[in-house]
PDB file of C-alpha atoms in Angstrom:
ATOM      1  CA  MET A   4      -5.997 -28.041 -29.045  1.00 61.00           C
ATOM      2  CA  SER A   5      -4.845 -26.201 -32.094  1.00 57.00           C
ATOM      3  CA  LEU A   6      -2.546 -26.369 -35.020  1.00 70.00           C
ATOM      4  CA  SER A   7      -0.608 -23.615 -36.522  1.00 59.00           C
ATOM      5  CA  SER A   8      -1.376 -22.847 -40.040  1.00 51.00           C
ATOM      6  CA  GLN A   9       1.202 -21.488 -42.444  1.00 49.00           C
ATOM      7  CA  GLN A  10      -1.547 -20.231 -45.098  1.00 42.00           C
ATOM      8  CA  GLY A  11      -5.150 -20.378 -45.706  1.00 39.00           C
ATOM      9  CA  ASP A  12      -8.129 -17.948 -45.218  1.00 38.00           C
ATOM     10  CA  SER A  13      -7.974 -15.600 -42.363  1.00 35.00           C
ATOM     11  CA  ASN A  14     -11.288 -17.170 -40.860  1.00 40.00           C
ATOM     12  CA  GLY A  15     -11.337 -20.509 -42.459  1.00 39.00           C
ATOM     13  CA  GLN A  16     -14.502 -20.279 -44.024  1.00 41.00           C
ATOM     14  CA  ASN A  17     -13.808 -19.581 -47.482  1.00 40.00           C
ATOM     15  CA  GLU A  18     -11.288 -22.797 -47.911  1.00 39.00           C
ATOM     16  CA  SER A  19     -12.292 -25.343 -50.611  1.00 46.00           C
ATOM     17  CA  MET A  20     -12.773 -28.803 -49.328  1.00 54.00           C
ATOM     18  CA  ASP A  21     -13.733 -30.268 -52.476  1.00 55.00           C
ATOM     19  CA  PHE A  22     -10.765 -32.841 -52.271  1.00 49.00           C
ATOM     20  CA  ILE A  23     -12.605 -34.546 -49.380  1.00 53.00           C
ATOM     21  CA  GLU A  24     -14.957 -37.202 -50.478  1.00 49.00           C
ATOM     22  CA  THR A  25     -18.046 -38.304 -48.320  1.00 48.00           C
ATOM     23  CA  ALA A  26     -20.989 -40.457 -48.670  1.00 42.00           C
ATOM     24  CA  GLN A  27     -24.189 -39.002 -49.898  1.00 42.00           C
ATOM     25  CA  TYR A  28     -27.511 -40.187 -48.558  1.00 40.00           C
ATOM     26  CA  ASN A  29     -31.128 -40.355 -49.683  1.00 44.00           C
ATOM     27  CA  ALA A  30     -32.918 -37.577 -48.072  1.00 44.00           C
ATOM     28  CA  PRO A  31     -36.553 -38.207 -47.218  1.00 44.00           C
ATOM     29  CA  SER A  32     -39.168 -36.820 -49.962  1.00 43.00           C
ATOM     30  CA  GLY A  33     -42.769 -36.261 -50.389  1.00 42.00           C
ATOM     31  CA  ASN A  34     -45.497 -36.391 -47.600  1.00 43.00           C
ATOM     32  CA  SER A  35     -43.528 -38.991 -45.575  1.00 48.00           C
ATOM     33  CA  SER A  36     -41.001 -36.441 -44.603  1.00 57.00           C
ATOM     34  CA  ARG A  37     -43.806 -34.828 -42.392  1.00 69.00           C
ATOM     35  CA  ALA A  38     -44.666 -38.002 -40.703  1.00 79.00           C
ATOM     36  CA  LEU A  39     -43.948 -38.295 -37.037  1.00 86.00           C
ATOM     37  CA  LEU A  40     -40.946 -40.142 -35.886  1.00 92.00           C
ATOM     38  CA  PRO A  41     -41.573 -42.998 -33.447  1.00 88.00           C
ATOM     39  CA  PRO A  42     -39.991 -42.219 -30.313  1.00 91.00           C
ATOM     40  CA  PRO A  43     -37.088 -42.438 -29.183  1.00 95.00           C
ATOM     41  CA  TRP A  44     -35.921 -42.104 -32.765  1.00 97.00           C
ATOM     42  CA  ARG A  45     -34.494 -38.806 -33.785  1.00 97.00           C
ATOM     43  CA  GLN A  46     -33.613 -37.168 -36.966  1.00 97.00           C
ATOM     44  CA  TYR A  47     -30.138 -35.895 -37.676  1.00 97.00           C
ATOM     45  CA  ARG A  48     -28.731 -33.558 -40.250  1.00 95.00           C
ATOM     46  CA  HIS A  49     -25.125 -34.337 -41.701  1.00 94.00           C
ATOM     47  CA  PRO A  50     -23.174 -30.816 -42.265  1.00 91.00           C
ATOM     48  CA  ASN A  51     -23.661 -31.637 -46.110  1.00 90.00           C
ATOM     49  CA  GLY A  52     -27.385 -31.515 -45.609  1.00 90.00           C
ATOM     50  CA  ASP A  53     -28.289 -35.184 -45.816  1.00 93.00           C
ATOM     51  CA  ILE A  54     -30.584 -36.796 -43.175  1.00 96.00           C
ATOM     52  CA  TYR A  55     -30.056 -39.970 -41.067  1.00 97.00           C
ATOM     53  CA  TYR A  56     -31.796 -41.341 -37.930  1.00 98.00           C
ATOM     54  CA  TYR A  57     -30.806 -42.791 -34.634  1.00 98.00           C
ATOM     55  CA  ASN A  58     -32.200 -44.552 -31.858  1.00 98.00           C
ATOM     56  CA  PRO A  59     -30.229 -44.100 -28.556  1.00 97.00           C
ATOM     57  CA  GLN A  60     -31.722 -47.025 -26.744  1.00 97.00           C
ATOM     58  CA  LEU A  61     -31.110 -49.664 -29.526  1.00 97.00           C
ATOM     59  CA  ARG A  62     -27.975 -47.807 -30.566  1.00 97.00           C
ATOM     60  CA  LEU A  63     -29.163 -48.145 -34.102  1.00 98.00           C
ATOM     61  CA  ILE A  64     -28.450 -45.716 -37.140  1.00 98.00           C
ATOM     62  CA  THR A  65     -30.019 -45.636 -40.609  1.00 98.00           C
ATOM     63  CA  PRO A  66     -29.981 -43.247 -43.359  1.00 97.00           C
ATOM     64  CA  ASP A  67     -32.969 -44.882 -44.730  1.00 97.00           C
ATOM     65  CA  ASN A  68     -36.394 -43.192 -44.438  1.00 95.00           C
ATOM     66  CA  ILE A  69     -37.963 -44.678 -41.274  1.00 96.00           C
ATOM     67  CA  ARG A  70     -41.072 -42.301 -41.834  1.00 94.00           C
ATOM     68  CA  ASP A  71     -42.209 -44.864 -44.063  1.00 94.00           C
ATOM     69  CA  PRO A  72     -44.052 -47.576 -42.108  1.00 94.00           C
ATOM     70  CA  GLN A  73     -42.695 -50.281 -44.529  1.00 95.00           C
ATOM     71  CA  ILE A  74     -39.087 -49.146 -44.398  1.00 95.00           C
ATOM     72  CA  PHE A  75     -39.305 -48.751 -40.660  1.00 96.00           C
ATOM     73  CA  GLU A  76     -40.520 -52.565 -40.378  1.00 96.00           C
ATOM     74  CA  TYR A  77     -37.871 -53.730 -42.656  1.00 97.00           C
ATOM     75  CA  ILE A  78     -35.248 -51.850 -40.483  1.00 97.00           C
ATOM     76  CA  LEU A  79     -36.392 -53.562 -37.213  1.00 97.00           C
ATOM     77  CA  ASP A  80     -36.569 -56.932 -38.732  1.00 96.00           C
ATOM     78  CA  ALA A  81     -33.105 -56.719 -40.204  1.00 96.00           C
ATOM     79  CA  ARG A  82     -31.861 -55.718 -36.647  1.00 97.00           C
ATOM     80  CA  GLU A  83     -33.567 -58.686 -34.980  1.00 97.00           C
ATOM     81  CA  ASP A  84     -32.186 -61.261 -37.709  1.00 96.00           C
ATOM     82  CA  HIS A  85     -28.600 -59.704 -37.291  1.00 96.00           C
ATOM     83  CA  LEU A  86     -28.748 -60.047 -33.480  1.00 97.00           C
ATOM     84  CA  GLN A  87     -29.719 -63.634 -33.689  1.00 95.00           C
ATOM     85  CA  CYS A  88     -26.875 -64.288 -35.931  1.00 94.00           C
ATOM     86  CA  LEU A  89     -24.568 -62.415 -33.572  1.00 96.00           C
ATOM     87  CA  ALA A  90     -25.822 -64.338 -30.657  1.00 95.00           C
ATOM     88  CA  GLY A  91     -24.745 -67.573 -31.990  1.00 91.00           C
ATOM     89  CA  ASP A  92     -21.221 -66.400 -32.751  1.00 94.00           C
ATOM     90  CA  PRO A  93     -18.481 -67.552 -30.787  1.00 94.00           C
ATOM     91  CA  ASN A  94     -16.447 -64.545 -31.008  1.00 92.00           C
ATOM     92  CA  LEU A  95     -19.385 -62.402 -29.647  1.00 95.00           C
ATOM     93  CA  HIS A  96     -17.293 -61.464 -26.720  1.00 93.00           C
ATOM     94  CA  ARG A  97     -14.814 -59.453 -28.977  1.00 93.00           C
ATOM     95  CA  LEU A  98     -17.697 -56.958 -29.923  1.00 95.00           C
ATOM     96  CA  PRO A  99     -17.346 -53.913 -27.562  1.00 96.00           C
ATOM     97  CA  SER A 100     -20.548 -53.334 -25.413  1.00 95.00           C
ATOM     98  CA  ASP A 101     -21.042 -49.844 -26.793  1.00 96.00           C
ATOM     99  CA  TYR A 102     -21.062 -50.792 -30.533  1.00 97.00           C
ATOM    100  CA  GLU A 103     -23.703 -48.862 -32.703  1.00 98.00           C
ATOM    101  CA  LEU A 104     -25.426 -50.653 -35.466  1.00 97.00           C
ATOM    102  CA  VAL A 105     -25.757 -49.205 -39.101  1.00 97.00           C
ATOM    103  CA  ILE A 106     -28.499 -50.503 -41.193  1.00 97.00           C
ATOM    104  CA  SER A 107     -28.795 -49.151 -44.739  1.00 96.00           C
ATOM    105  CA  ASP A 108     -30.066 -49.840 -48.463  1.00 96.00           C
ATOM    106  CA  ILE A 109     -32.910 -51.811 -46.691  1.00 95.00           C
ATOM    107  CA  SER A 110     -35.565 -53.824 -48.669  1.00 92.00           C
ATOM    108  CA  ASP A 111     -37.691 -56.681 -48.007  1.00 89.00           C
ATOM    109  CA  THR A 112     -34.805 -59.272 -48.995  1.00 89.00           C
ATOM    110  CA  ALA A 113     -31.532 -57.521 -48.212  1.00 91.00           C
ATOM    111  CA  ALA A 114     -29.672 -54.818 -46.099  1.00 94.00           C
ATOM    112  CA  VAL A 115     -26.194 -53.561 -45.482  1.00 95.00           C
ATOM    113  CA  ILE A 116     -25.309 -53.897 -41.936  1.00 96.00           C
ATOM    114  CA  ARG A 117     -22.276 -52.593 -40.112  1.00 96.00           C
ATOM    115  CA  MET A 118     -20.965 -52.136 -36.744  1.00 97.00           C
ATOM    116  CA  TYR A 119     -18.813 -49.524 -34.927  1.00 97.00           C
ATOM    117  CA  SER A 120     -17.436 -48.860 -31.405  1.00 97.00           C
ATOM    118  CA  ARG A 121     -16.506 -45.373 -30.573  1.00 97.00           C
ATOM    119  CA  ALA A 122     -14.704 -46.506 -27.474  1.00 96.00           C
ATOM    120  CA  ALA A 123     -12.704 -49.009 -29.333  1.00 96.00           C
ATOM    121  CA  GLY A 124     -12.204 -47.006 -32.357  1.00 96.00           C
ATOM    122  CA  GLU A 125     -13.037 -50.071 -34.568  1.00 97.00           C
ATOM    123  CA  ALA A 126     -15.534 -51.268 -37.162  1.00 97.00           C
ATOM    124  CA  TYR A 127     -16.883 -54.825 -37.556  1.00 97.00           C
ATOM    125  CA  THR A 128     -19.139 -56.938 -39.576  1.00 95.00           C
ATOM    126  CA  TRP A 129     -20.707 -60.331 -39.729  1.00 94.00           C
ATOM    127  CA  THR A 130     -21.246 -62.772 -42.403  1.00 91.00           C
ATOM    128  CA  GLU A 131     -22.418 -66.210 -42.598  1.00 90.00           C
ATOM    129  CA  GLU A 132     -19.357 -67.606 -43.945  1.00 90.00           C
ATOM    130  CA  GLN A 133     -16.752 -65.725 -41.656  1.00 93.00           C
ATOM    131  CA  GLY A 134     -18.767 -64.673 -38.746  1.00 95.00           C
ATOM    132  CA  LEU A 135     -17.838 -61.490 -36.723  1.00 95.00           C
ATOM    133  CA  ILE A 136     -14.846 -59.844 -38.192  1.00 94.00           C
ATOM    134  CA  ARG A 137     -12.984 -56.602 -37.501  1.00 95.00           C
ATOM    135  CA  LYS A 138     -12.718 -54.260 -40.506  1.00 95.00           C
ATOM    136  CA  THR A 139     -10.027 -51.904 -41.327  1.00 93.00           C
ATOM    137  CA  THR A 140      -9.311 -48.549 -39.698  1.00 93.00           C
ATOM    138  CA  GLU A 141     -10.566 -46.775 -42.896  1.00 92.00           C
ATOM    139  CA  HIS A 142     -14.240 -48.308 -42.066  1.00 95.00           C
ATOM    140  CA  PHE A 143     -14.062 -46.755 -38.727  1.00 96.00           C
ATOM    141  CA  TRP A 144     -13.123 -43.368 -39.916  1.00 95.00           C
ATOM    142  CA  SER A 145     -15.829 -43.503 -42.661  1.00 94.00           C
ATOM    143  CA  TYR A 146     -18.369 -44.004 -40.144  1.00 95.00           C
ATOM    144  CA  VAL A 147     -17.136 -40.879 -38.167  1.00 96.00           C
ATOM    145  CA  ALA A 148     -17.472 -39.112 -41.426  1.00 93.00           C
ATOM    146  CA  GLU A 149     -20.918 -40.243 -42.486  1.00 95.00           C
ATOM    147  CA  TYR A 150     -22.685 -40.174 -39.108  1.00 97.00           C
ATOM    148  CA  PRO A 151     -21.170 -37.153 -37.377  1.00 96.00           C
ATOM    149  CA  SER A 152     -24.198 -35.425 -35.729  1.00 97.00           C
ATOM    150  CA  HIS A 153     -25.787 -37.688 -32.901  1.00 97.00           C
ATOM    151  CA  HIS A 154     -23.097 -37.263 -30.524  1.00 97.00           C
ATOM    152  CA  GLU A 155     -21.973 -34.391 -28.332  1.00 95.00           C
ATOM    153  CA  ASN A 156     -18.409 -35.327 -28.606  1.00 95.00           C
ATOM    154  CA  LEU A 157     -15.863 -36.870 -30.929  1.00 96.00           C
ATOM    155  CA  PRO A 158     -15.039 -40.464 -30.213  1.00 96.00           C
ATOM    156  CA  PRO A 159     -12.413 -40.913 -27.345  1.00 95.00           C
ATOM    157  CA  ASN A 160      -8.860 -39.902 -28.414  1.00 94.00           C
ATOM    158  CA  THR A 161      -9.664 -39.427 -32.106  1.00 94.00           C
ATOM    159  CA  GLU A 162      -9.054 -35.610 -32.257  1.00 95.00           C
ATOM    160  CA  GLU A 163      -5.566 -36.091 -30.473  1.00 95.00           C
ATOM    161  CA  GLU A 164      -4.834 -38.475 -33.194  1.00 95.00           C
ATOM    162  CA  PHE A 165      -5.973 -36.384 -35.965  1.00 95.00           C
ATOM    163  CA  VAL A 166      -3.855 -33.563 -34.832  1.00 95.00           C
ATOM    164  CA  GLN A 167      -0.701 -35.522 -34.338  1.00 94.00           C
ATOM    165  CA  SER A 168      -1.276 -37.156 -37.734  1.00 93.00           C
ATOM    166  CA  LEU A 169      -1.694 -33.757 -39.233  1.00 92.00           C
ATOM    167  CA  SER A 170       1.336 -32.561 -37.662  1.00 91.00           C
ATOM    168  CA  ASN A 171       3.461 -35.561 -38.837  1.00 90.00           C
ATOM    169  CA  ALA A 172       1.916 -35.502 -42.396  1.00 90.00           C
ATOM    170  CA  ARG A 173       2.961 -31.906 -42.761  1.00 89.00           C
ATOM    171  CA  GLN A 174       6.568 -32.586 -41.725  1.00 88.00           C
ATOM    172  CA  ALA A 175       6.610 -35.823 -43.855  1.00 87.00           C
ATOM    173  CA  VAL A 176       5.412 -34.146 -46.875  1.00 87.00           C
ATOM    174  CA  ILE A 177       7.929 -31.296 -46.579  1.00 84.00           C
ATOM    175  CA  SER A 178      10.722 -34.139 -46.579  1.00 83.00           C
ATOM    176  CA  GLY A 179       9.351 -35.582 -49.769  1.00 83.00           C
ATOM    177  CA  ALA A 180       6.893 -38.247 -48.504  1.00 81.00           C
ATOM    178  CA  VAL A 181       3.610 -38.926 -50.473  1.00 81.00           C
ATOM    179  CA  PHE A 182       0.207 -38.515 -48.746  1.00 80.00           C
ATOM    180  CA  PRO A 183      -3.111 -38.561 -50.125  1.00 81.00           C
ATOM    181  CA  PHE A 184      -3.297 -34.873 -49.518  1.00 83.00           C
ATOM    182  CA  SER A 185      -0.755 -32.116 -50.693  1.00 85.00           C
ATOM    183  CA  GLU A 186       0.992 -29.752 -48.455  1.00 87.00           C
ATOM    184  CA  ARG A 187      -1.409 -27.042 -49.258  1.00 89.00           C
ATOM    185  CA  GLN A 188      -4.376 -29.156 -48.815  1.00 87.00           C
ATOM    186  CA  ILE A 189      -2.860 -30.279 -45.357  1.00 90.00           C
ATOM    187  CA  GLU A 190      -2.449 -26.474 -44.458  1.00 90.00           C
ATOM    188  CA  GLN A 191      -6.263 -26.052 -45.723  1.00 89.00           C
ATOM    189  CA  ILE A 192      -7.236 -28.968 -43.405  1.00 90.00           C
ATOM    190  CA  ILE A 193      -5.314 -27.308 -40.416  1.00 92.00           C
ATOM    191  CA  ALA A 194      -6.926 -23.970 -40.999  1.00 91.00           C
ATOM    192  CA  ARG A 195     -10.299 -25.541 -41.193  1.00 92.00           C
ATOM    193  CA  TYR A 196      -9.893 -27.393 -37.917  1.00 94.00           C
ATOM    194  CA  ASN A 197      -8.735 -24.487 -36.352  1.00 94.00           C
ATOM    195  CA  TYR A 198     -11.691 -22.453 -37.460  1.00 93.00           C
ATOM    196  CA  LEU A 199     -14.050 -25.349 -36.234  1.00 94.00           C
ATOM    197  CA  THR A 200     -12.178 -25.555 -32.688  1.00 95.00           C
ATOM    198  CA  GLY A 201     -12.555 -21.605 -32.504  1.00 96.00           C
ATOM    199  CA  LEU A 202     -16.332 -21.840 -32.815  1.00 95.00           C
ATOM    200  CA  ARG A 203     -16.305 -24.766 -30.166  1.00 95.00           C
ATOM    201  CA  SER A 204     -14.317 -22.465 -27.696  1.00 95.00           C
ATOM    202  CA  GLN A 205     -17.310 -19.810 -28.312  1.00 96.00           C
ATOM    203  CA  GLY A 206     -19.931 -22.178 -27.367  1.00 95.00           C
ATOM    204  CA  ARG A 207     -21.036 -23.212 -30.733  1.00 95.00           C
ATOM    205  CA  ASN A 208     -21.785 -26.944 -31.548  1.00 94.00           C
ATOM    206  CA  SER A 209     -19.190 -27.665 -34.288  1.00 95.00           C
ATOM    207  CA  THR A 210     -18.803 -31.298 -33.320  1.00 96.00           C
ATOM    208  CA  PRO A 211     -20.648 -32.540 -36.601  1.00 95.00           C
ATOM    209  CA  SER A 212     -18.270 -30.705 -38.804  1.00 94.00           C
ATOM    210  CA  LEU A 213     -15.362 -31.546 -36.813  1.00 95.00           C
ATOM    211  CA  ALA A 214     -16.204 -35.164 -37.141  1.00 95.00           C
ATOM    212  CA  TRP A 215     -16.989 -34.880 -40.711  1.00 93.00           C
ATOM    213  CA  LEU A 216     -13.568 -33.278 -41.284  1.00 93.00           C
ATOM    214  CA  VAL A 217     -11.634 -35.815 -38.988  1.00 94.00           C
ATOM    215  CA  GLY A 218     -13.305 -38.957 -40.582  1.00 92.00           C
ATOM    216  CA  ALA A 219     -12.880 -37.812 -44.132  1.00 90.00           C
ATOM    217  CA  VAL A 220      -9.202 -37.059 -43.719  1.00 90.00           C
ATOM    218  CA  MET A 221      -8.076 -39.992 -41.350  1.00 91.00           C
ATOM    219  CA  PRO A 222      -6.035 -42.308 -41.531  1.00 88.00           C
ATOM    220  CA  LEU A 223      -3.696 -39.933 -42.579  1.00 85.00           C
ATOM    221  CA  ASP A 224      -0.612 -42.266 -43.704  1.00 79.00           C
ATOM    222  CA  ALA A 225       2.040 -41.800 -46.326  1.00 69.00           C
ATOM    223  CA  VAL A 226       1.631 -43.803 -49.402  1.00 64.00           C
ATOM    224  CA  GLY A 227       4.867 -43.749 -50.872  1.00 49.00           C
ATOM    225  CA  ARG A 228       8.015 -41.827 -52.013  1.00 40.00           C
ATOM    226  CA  ARG A 229       8.101 -38.802 -53.910  1.00 43.00           C
ATOM    227  CA  VAL A 230       6.496 -39.008 -57.305  1.00 41.00           C
ATOM    228  CA  ASP A 231       6.438 -36.611 -60.400  1.00 46.00           C
ATOM    229  CA  ASP A 232       3.423 -34.403 -60.811  1.00 49.00           C
ATOM    230  CA  GLN A 233       1.581 -36.835 -63.161  1.00 51.00           C
ATOM    231  CA  ASP A 234       1.713 -39.565 -60.639  1.00 46.00           C
ATOM    232  CA  LEU A 235       0.655 -37.277 -57.916  1.00 39.00           C
ATOM    233  CA  GLU A 236      -2.113 -36.112 -59.802  1.00 49.00           C
ATOM    234  CA  ALA A 237      -3.331 -39.744 -60.521  1.00 43.00           C
ATOM    235  CA  LEU A 238      -2.955 -40.348 -56.832  1.00 36.00           C
ATOM    236  CA  MET A 239      -5.296 -37.390 -55.870  1.00 34.00           C
ATOM    237  CA  ASN A 240      -7.745 -38.381 -58.266  1.00 42.00           C
ATOM    238  CA  GLY A 241      -8.065 -42.066 -56.963  1.00 39.00           C
ATOM    239  CA  SER A 242      -6.536 -43.697 -60.122  1.00 43.00           C
ATOM    240  CA  SER A 243      -3.503 -45.589 -60.932  1.00 40.00           C
ATOM    241  CA  SER A 244      -0.849 -44.923 -63.718  1.00 38.00           C
TER     242      SER A 244
END
């Protein structure tokens, strides 16, 4: 699958993607970074260099340093508490069986816990007040961008949706619609996508970079009609006029 690009670097390597924001993690530091990981945990590296950990049996992700025994204990305790809460929720049947649990910002008193289903393309959370609820599409794409390296392939149908959205966005921008990205930036995204899929066709593992790109760009929806340069600059900077 490819998209025709009207401009951009010939090999796609030198394009600036500074306009795409991603989450930053806290990489392990000190002697703890040399400690052995408890099996079957594995360490993965985000294309931006940040580290996270994944347990395929528990389907559990964390960017926190589980090489620290205390952090590791906090993570497992938080998971157990969360599963107990889910077990009593009357809407538990709405949570797909393939969901992955993400636990971050852990301490002895608190943690941020999120859930994502690759098969359903959805994100979820649980609170004592509301129980199990589905989050917006943006949360799912954020997950894809934040944790792109522990699966061999992109989530089902996401690449097709990405390609179609880019094609639609390019045509809509030319017609005067306003998107989070300019026409030039959309062309840069297309060039980068074609470069990464080219690497994949050569047998290279470009899935982490592809997932990062797709997750950071999507959902690619129009946000309004044509605006002047000042309003467009404010939109690109994430501020309002």
